Short mmCIF file of N, CA and C in Angstrom, two decimals:
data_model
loop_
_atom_site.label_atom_id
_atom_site.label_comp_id
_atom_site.label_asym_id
_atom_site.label_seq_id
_atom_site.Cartn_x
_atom_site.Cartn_y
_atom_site.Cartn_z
N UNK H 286 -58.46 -234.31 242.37
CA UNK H 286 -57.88 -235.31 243.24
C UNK H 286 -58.92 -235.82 244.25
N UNK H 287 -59.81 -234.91 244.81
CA UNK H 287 -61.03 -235.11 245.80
C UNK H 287 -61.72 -236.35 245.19
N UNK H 288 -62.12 -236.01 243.68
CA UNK H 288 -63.20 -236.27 243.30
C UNK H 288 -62.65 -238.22 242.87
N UNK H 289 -61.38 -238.71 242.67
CA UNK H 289 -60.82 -239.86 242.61
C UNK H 289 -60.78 -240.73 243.77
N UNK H 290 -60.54 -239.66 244.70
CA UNK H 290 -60.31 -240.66 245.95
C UNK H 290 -62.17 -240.82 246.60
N UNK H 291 -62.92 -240.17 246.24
CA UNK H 291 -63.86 -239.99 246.86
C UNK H 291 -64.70 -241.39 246.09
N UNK H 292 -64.32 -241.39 245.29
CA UNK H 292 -64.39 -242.68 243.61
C UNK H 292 -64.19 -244.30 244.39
N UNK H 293 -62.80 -244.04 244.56
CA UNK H 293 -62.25 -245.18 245.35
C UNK H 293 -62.52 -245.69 246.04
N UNK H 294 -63.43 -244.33 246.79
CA UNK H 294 -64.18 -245.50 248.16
C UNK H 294 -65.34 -245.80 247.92
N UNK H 295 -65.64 -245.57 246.59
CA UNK H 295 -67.01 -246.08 246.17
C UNK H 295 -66.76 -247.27 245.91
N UNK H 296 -65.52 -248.00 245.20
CA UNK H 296 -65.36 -248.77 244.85
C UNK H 296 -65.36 -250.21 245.73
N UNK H 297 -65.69 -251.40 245.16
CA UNK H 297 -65.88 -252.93 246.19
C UNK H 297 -64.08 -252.77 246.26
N UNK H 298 -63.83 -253.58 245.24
CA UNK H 298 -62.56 -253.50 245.63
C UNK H 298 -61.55 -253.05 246.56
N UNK H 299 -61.73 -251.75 246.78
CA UNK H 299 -60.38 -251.11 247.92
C UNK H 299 -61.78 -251.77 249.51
N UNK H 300 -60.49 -251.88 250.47
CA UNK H 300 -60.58 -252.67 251.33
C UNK H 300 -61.21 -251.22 252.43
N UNK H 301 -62.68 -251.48 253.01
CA UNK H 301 -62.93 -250.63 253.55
C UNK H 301 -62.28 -250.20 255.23
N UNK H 302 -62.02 -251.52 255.46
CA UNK H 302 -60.77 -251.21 256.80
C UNK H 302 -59.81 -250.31 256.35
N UNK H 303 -59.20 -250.08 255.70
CA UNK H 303 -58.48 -249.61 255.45
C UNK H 303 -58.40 -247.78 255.05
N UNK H 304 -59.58 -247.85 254.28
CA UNK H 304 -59.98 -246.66 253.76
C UNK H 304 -60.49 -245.68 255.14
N UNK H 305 -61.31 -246.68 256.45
CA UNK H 305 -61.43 -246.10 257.47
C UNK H 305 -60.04 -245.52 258.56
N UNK H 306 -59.49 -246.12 258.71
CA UNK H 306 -58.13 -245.71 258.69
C UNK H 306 -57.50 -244.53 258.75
N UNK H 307 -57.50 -244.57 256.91
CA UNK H 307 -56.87 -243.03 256.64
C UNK H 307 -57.57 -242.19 256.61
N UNK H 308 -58.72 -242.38 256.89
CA UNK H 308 -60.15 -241.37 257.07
C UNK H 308 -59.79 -240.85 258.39
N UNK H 309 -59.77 -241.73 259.39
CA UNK H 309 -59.60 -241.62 260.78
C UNK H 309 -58.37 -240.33 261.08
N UNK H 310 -57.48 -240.26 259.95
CA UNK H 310 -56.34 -239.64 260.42
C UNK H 310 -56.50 -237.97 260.38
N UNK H 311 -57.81 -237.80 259.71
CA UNK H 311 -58.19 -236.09 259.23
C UNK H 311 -58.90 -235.92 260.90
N UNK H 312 -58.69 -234.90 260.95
CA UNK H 312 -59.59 -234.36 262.37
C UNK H 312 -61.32 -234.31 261.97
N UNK H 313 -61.68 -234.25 263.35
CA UNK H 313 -63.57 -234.85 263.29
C UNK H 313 -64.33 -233.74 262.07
N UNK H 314 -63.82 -232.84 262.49
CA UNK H 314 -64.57 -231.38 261.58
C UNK H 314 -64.27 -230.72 260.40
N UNK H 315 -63.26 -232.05 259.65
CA UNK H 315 -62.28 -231.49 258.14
C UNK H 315 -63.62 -231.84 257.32
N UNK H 316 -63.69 -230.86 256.28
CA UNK H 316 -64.57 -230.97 255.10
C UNK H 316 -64.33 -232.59 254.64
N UNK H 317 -63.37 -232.84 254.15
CA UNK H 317 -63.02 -233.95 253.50
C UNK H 317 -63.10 -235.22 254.29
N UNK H 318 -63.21 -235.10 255.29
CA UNK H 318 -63.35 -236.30 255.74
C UNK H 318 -64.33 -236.58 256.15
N UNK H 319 -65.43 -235.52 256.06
CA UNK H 319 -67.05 -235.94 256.48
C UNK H 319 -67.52 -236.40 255.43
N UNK H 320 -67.09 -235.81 254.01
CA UNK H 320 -67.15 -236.12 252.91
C UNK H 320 -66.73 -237.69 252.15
N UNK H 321 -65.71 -238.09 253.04
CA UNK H 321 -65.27 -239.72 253.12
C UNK H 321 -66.39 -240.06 253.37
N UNK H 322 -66.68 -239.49 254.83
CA UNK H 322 -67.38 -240.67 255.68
C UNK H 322 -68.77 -240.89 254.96
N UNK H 323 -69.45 -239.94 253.90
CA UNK H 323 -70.45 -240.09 253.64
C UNK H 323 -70.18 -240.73 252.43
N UNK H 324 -69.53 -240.62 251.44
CA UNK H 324 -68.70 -241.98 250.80
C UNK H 324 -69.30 -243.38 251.52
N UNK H 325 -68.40 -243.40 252.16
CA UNK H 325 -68.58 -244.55 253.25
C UNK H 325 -69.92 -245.25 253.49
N UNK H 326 -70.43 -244.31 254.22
CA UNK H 326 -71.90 -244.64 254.48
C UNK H 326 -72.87 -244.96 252.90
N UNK H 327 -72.53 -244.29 251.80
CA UNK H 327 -73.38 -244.67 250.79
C UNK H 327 -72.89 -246.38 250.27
N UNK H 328 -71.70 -246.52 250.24
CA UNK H 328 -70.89 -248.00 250.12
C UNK H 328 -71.46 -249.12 250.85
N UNK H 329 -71.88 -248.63 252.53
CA UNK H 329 -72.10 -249.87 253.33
C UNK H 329 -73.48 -249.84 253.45
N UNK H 330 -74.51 -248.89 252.29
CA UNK H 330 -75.93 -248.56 251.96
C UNK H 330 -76.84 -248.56 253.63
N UNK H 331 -76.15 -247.29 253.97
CA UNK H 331 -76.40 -246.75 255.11
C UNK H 331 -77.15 -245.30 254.72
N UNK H 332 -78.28 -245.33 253.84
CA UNK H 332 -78.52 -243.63 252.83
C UNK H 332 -78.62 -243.16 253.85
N UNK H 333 -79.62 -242.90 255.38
CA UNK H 333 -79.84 -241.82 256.00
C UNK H 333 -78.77 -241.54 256.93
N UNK H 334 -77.65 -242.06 256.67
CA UNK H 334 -76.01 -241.67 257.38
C UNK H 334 -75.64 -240.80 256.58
N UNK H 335 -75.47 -240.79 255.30
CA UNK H 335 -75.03 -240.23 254.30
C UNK H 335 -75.66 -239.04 254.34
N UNK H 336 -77.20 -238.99 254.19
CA UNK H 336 -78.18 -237.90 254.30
C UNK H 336 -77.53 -237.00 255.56
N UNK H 337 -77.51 -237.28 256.21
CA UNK H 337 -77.36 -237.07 257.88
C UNK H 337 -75.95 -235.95 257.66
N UNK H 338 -75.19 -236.65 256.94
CA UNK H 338 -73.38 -236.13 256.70
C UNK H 338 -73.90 -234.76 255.95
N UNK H 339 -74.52 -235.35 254.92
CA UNK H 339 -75.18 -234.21 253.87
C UNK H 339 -74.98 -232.54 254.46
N UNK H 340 -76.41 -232.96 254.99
CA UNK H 340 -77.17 -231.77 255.60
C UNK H 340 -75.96 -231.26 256.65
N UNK H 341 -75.25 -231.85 257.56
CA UNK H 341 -74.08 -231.70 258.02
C UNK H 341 -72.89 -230.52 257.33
N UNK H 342 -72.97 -231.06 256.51
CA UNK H 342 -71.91 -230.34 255.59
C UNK H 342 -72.71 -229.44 254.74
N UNK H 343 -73.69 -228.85 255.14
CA UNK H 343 -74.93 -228.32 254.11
C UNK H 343 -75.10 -227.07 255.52
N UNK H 344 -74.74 -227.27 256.22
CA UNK H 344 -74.62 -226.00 257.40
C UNK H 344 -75.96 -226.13 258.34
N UNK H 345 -76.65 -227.45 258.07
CA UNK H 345 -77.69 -227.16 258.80
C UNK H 345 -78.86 -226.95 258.65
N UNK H 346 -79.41 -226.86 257.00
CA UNK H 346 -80.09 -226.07 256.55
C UNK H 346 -81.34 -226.72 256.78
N UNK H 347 -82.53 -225.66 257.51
CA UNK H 347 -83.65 -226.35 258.02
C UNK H 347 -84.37 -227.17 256.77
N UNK H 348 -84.35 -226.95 255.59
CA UNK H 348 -85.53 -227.26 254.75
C UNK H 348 -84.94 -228.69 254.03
N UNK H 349 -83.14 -228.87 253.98
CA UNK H 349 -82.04 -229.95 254.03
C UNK H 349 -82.70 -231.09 255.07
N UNK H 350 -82.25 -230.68 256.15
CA UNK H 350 -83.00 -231.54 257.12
C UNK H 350 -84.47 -231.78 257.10
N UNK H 351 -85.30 -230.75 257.39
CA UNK H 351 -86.81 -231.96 256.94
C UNK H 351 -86.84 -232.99 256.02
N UNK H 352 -85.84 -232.70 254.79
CA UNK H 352 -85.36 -233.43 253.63
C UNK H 352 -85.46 -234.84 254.27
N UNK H 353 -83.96 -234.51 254.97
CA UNK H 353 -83.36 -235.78 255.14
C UNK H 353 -84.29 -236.49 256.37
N UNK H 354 -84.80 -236.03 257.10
CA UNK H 354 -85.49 -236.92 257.97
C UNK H 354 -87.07 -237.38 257.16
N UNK H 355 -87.27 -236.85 256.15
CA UNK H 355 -88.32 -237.73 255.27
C UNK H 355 -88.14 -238.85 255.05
N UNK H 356 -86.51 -238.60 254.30
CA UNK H 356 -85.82 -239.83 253.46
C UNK H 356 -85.66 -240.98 254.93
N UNK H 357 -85.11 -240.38 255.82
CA UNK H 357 -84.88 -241.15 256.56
C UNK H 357 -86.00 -242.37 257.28
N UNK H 358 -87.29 -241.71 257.09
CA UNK H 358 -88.31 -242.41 257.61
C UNK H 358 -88.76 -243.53 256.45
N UNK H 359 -88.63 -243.00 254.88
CA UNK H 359 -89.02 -243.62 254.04
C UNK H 359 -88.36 -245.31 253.99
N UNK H 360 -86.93 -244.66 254.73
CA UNK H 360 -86.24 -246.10 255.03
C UNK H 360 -86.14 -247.49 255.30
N UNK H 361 -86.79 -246.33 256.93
CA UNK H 361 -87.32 -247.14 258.58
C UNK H 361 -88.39 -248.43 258.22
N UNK H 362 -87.54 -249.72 258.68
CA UNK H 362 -88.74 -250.37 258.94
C UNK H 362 -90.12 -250.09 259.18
N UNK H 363 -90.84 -250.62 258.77
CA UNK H 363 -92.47 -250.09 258.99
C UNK H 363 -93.11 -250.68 260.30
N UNK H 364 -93.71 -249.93 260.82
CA UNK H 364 -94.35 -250.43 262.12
C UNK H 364 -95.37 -250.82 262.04
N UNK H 365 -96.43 -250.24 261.15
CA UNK H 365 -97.50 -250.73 261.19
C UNK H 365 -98.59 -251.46 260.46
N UNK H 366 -99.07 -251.92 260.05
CA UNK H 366 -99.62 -253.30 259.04
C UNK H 366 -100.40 -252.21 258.43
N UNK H 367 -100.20 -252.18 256.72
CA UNK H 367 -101.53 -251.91 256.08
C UNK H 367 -102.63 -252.71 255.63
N UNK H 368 -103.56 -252.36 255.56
CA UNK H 368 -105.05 -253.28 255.06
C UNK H 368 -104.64 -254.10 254.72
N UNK H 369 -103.75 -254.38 253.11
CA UNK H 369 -103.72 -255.33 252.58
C UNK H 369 -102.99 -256.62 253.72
N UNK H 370 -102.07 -255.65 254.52
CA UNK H 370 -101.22 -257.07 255.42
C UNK H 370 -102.38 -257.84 256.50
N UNK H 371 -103.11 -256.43 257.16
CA UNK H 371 -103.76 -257.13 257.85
C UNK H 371 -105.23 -258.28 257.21
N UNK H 372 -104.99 -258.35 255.71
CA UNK H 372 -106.08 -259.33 255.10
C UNK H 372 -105.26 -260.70 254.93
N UNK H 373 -104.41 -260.25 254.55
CA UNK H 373 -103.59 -261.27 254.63
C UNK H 373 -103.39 -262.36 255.93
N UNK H 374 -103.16 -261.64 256.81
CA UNK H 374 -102.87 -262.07 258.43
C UNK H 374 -104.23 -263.11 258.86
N UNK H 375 -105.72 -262.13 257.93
CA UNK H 375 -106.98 -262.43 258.59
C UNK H 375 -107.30 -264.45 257.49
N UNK H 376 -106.33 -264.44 256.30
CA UNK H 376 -106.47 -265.28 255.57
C UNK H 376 -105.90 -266.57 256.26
N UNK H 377 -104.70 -266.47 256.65
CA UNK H 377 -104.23 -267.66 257.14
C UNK H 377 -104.88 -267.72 258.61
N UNK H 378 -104.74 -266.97 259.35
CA UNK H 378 -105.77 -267.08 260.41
C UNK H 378 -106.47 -268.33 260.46
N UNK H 379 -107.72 -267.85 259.05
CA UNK H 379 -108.94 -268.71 258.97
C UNK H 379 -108.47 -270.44 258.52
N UNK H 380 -106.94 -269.95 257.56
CA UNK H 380 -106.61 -271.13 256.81
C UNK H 380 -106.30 -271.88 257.70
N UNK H 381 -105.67 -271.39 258.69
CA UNK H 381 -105.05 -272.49 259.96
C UNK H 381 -105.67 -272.88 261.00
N UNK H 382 -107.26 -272.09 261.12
CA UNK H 382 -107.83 -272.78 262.27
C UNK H 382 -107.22 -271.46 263.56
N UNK H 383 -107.08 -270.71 263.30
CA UNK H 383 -106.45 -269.54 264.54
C UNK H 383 -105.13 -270.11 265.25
N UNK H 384 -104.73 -271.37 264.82
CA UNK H 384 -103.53 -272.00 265.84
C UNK H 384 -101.92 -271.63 264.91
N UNK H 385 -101.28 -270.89 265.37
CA UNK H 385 -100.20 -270.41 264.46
C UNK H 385 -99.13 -270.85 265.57
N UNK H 386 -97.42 -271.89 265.04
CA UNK H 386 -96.80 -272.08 265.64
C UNK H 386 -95.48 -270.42 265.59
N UNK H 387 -94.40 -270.27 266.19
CA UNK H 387 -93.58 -269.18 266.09
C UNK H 387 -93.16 -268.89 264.80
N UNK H 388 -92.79 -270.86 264.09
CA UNK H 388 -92.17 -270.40 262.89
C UNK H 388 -93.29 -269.87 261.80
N UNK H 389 -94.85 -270.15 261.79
CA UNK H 389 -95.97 -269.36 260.94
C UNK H 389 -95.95 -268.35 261.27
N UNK H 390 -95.36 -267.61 262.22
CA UNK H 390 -95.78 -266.25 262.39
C UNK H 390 -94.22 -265.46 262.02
N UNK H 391 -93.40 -266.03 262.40
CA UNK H 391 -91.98 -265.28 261.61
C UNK H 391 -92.02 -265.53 260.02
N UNK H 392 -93.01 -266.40 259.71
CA UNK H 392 -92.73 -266.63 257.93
C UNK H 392 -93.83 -265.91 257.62
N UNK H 393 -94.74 -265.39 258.27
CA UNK H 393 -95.79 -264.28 257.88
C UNK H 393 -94.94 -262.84 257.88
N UNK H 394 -94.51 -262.54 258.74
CA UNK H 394 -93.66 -261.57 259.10
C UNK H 394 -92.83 -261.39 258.17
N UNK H 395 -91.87 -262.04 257.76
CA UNK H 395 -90.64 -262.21 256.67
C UNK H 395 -91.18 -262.16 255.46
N UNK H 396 -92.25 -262.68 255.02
CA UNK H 396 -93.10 -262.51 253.36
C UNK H 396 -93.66 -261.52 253.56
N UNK H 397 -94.21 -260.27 254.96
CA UNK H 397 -94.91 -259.22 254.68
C UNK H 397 -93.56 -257.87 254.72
N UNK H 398 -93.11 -258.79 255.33
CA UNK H 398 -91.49 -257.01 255.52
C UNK H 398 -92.05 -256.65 256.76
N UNK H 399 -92.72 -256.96 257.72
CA UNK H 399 -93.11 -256.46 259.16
C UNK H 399 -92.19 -257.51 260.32
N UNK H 400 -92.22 -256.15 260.89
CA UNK H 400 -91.91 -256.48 262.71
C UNK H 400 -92.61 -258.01 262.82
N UNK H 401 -91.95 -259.02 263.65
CA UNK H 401 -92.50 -260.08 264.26
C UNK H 401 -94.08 -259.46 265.44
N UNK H 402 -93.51 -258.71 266.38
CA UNK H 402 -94.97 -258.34 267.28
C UNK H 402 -95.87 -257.75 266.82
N UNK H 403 -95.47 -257.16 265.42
CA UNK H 403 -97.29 -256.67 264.81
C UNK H 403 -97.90 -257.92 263.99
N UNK H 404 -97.19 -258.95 263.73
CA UNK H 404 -97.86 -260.31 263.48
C UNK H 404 -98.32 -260.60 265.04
N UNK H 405 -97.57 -260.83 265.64
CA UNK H 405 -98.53 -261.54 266.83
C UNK H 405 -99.59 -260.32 267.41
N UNK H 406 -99.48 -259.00 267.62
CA UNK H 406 -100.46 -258.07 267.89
C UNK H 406 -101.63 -258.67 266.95
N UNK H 407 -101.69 -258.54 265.70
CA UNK H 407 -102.90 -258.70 265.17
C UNK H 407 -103.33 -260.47 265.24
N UNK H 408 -102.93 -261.33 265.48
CA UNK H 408 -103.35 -262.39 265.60
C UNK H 408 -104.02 -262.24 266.70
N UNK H 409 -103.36 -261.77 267.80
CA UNK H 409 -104.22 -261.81 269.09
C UNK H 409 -105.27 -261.18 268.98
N UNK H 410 -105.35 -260.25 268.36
CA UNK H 410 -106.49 -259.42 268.42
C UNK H 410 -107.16 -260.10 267.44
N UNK H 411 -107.17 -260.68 266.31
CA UNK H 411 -108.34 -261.88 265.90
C UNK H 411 -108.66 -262.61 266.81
N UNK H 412 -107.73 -263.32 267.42
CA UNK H 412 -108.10 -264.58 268.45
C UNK H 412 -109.63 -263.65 269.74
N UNK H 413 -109.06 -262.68 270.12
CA UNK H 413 -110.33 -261.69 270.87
C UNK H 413 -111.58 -262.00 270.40
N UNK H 414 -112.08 -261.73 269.02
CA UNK H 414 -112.75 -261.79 268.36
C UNK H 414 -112.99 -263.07 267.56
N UNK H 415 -112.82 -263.75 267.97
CA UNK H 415 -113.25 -265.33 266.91
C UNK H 415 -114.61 -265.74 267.41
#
């Protein structure tokens, strides 16, 4: 029976308002309903929530958790530019003459998968050096 309803909330179809709900109605510390909630969290592709529930319901287990805070980082936006981004960054740079308006630097940003301020960090720091 666990293993159907646990199904269900995998599913698009059933209405997740709803499913939160009757989730809501188990007390904070019921097996089964941490077990929803990590349901849940894999549905609204939230993995290091899920991870998080995991290890939760896993008692804690130190070597669980380093686990999950690996996964969890593997996640995380990236902070910091690798080589290849910062060649990239150094290409249009040159292509544009060093003059980049907001929207060249959010469309650098958005085609590399980086933070907006490590585009403008490394521009500035070309501009230092020109």
């Amino acid at each position: 029976m666990e293993y159907v309803l646990l199904t269900r909330i995998l599913m698009e179809s059933n209405p997740l308002d709803e499913i939160k709900a009757a989730i809501a109605k188990y007390p904070i510390d019921h097996v089964f309903r941490k077990k929803c909630e990590m349901a849940v969290a894999v549905r609204e592709e939230r993995p290091f929530d899920a991870i998080r529930i995991a290890v939760e319901l896993n008692g804690g287990n130190a070597v669980a958790r380093f686990i999950a805070e690996q996964i969890e980082r593997a996640f995380q936006a990236r902070n910091s530019l690798r080589d290849s981004d910062r060649y990239y960054i150094l290409q249009e740079f040159r292509k544009n003459g060093g003059k980049f308006t907001m929207d060249d630097q959010k469309a650098i940003a958005t085609y590399l998968g980086v933070p907006l301020k490590n585009v403008q960090a490394r521009i500035s720091h070309l501009r230092c050096y020109e």
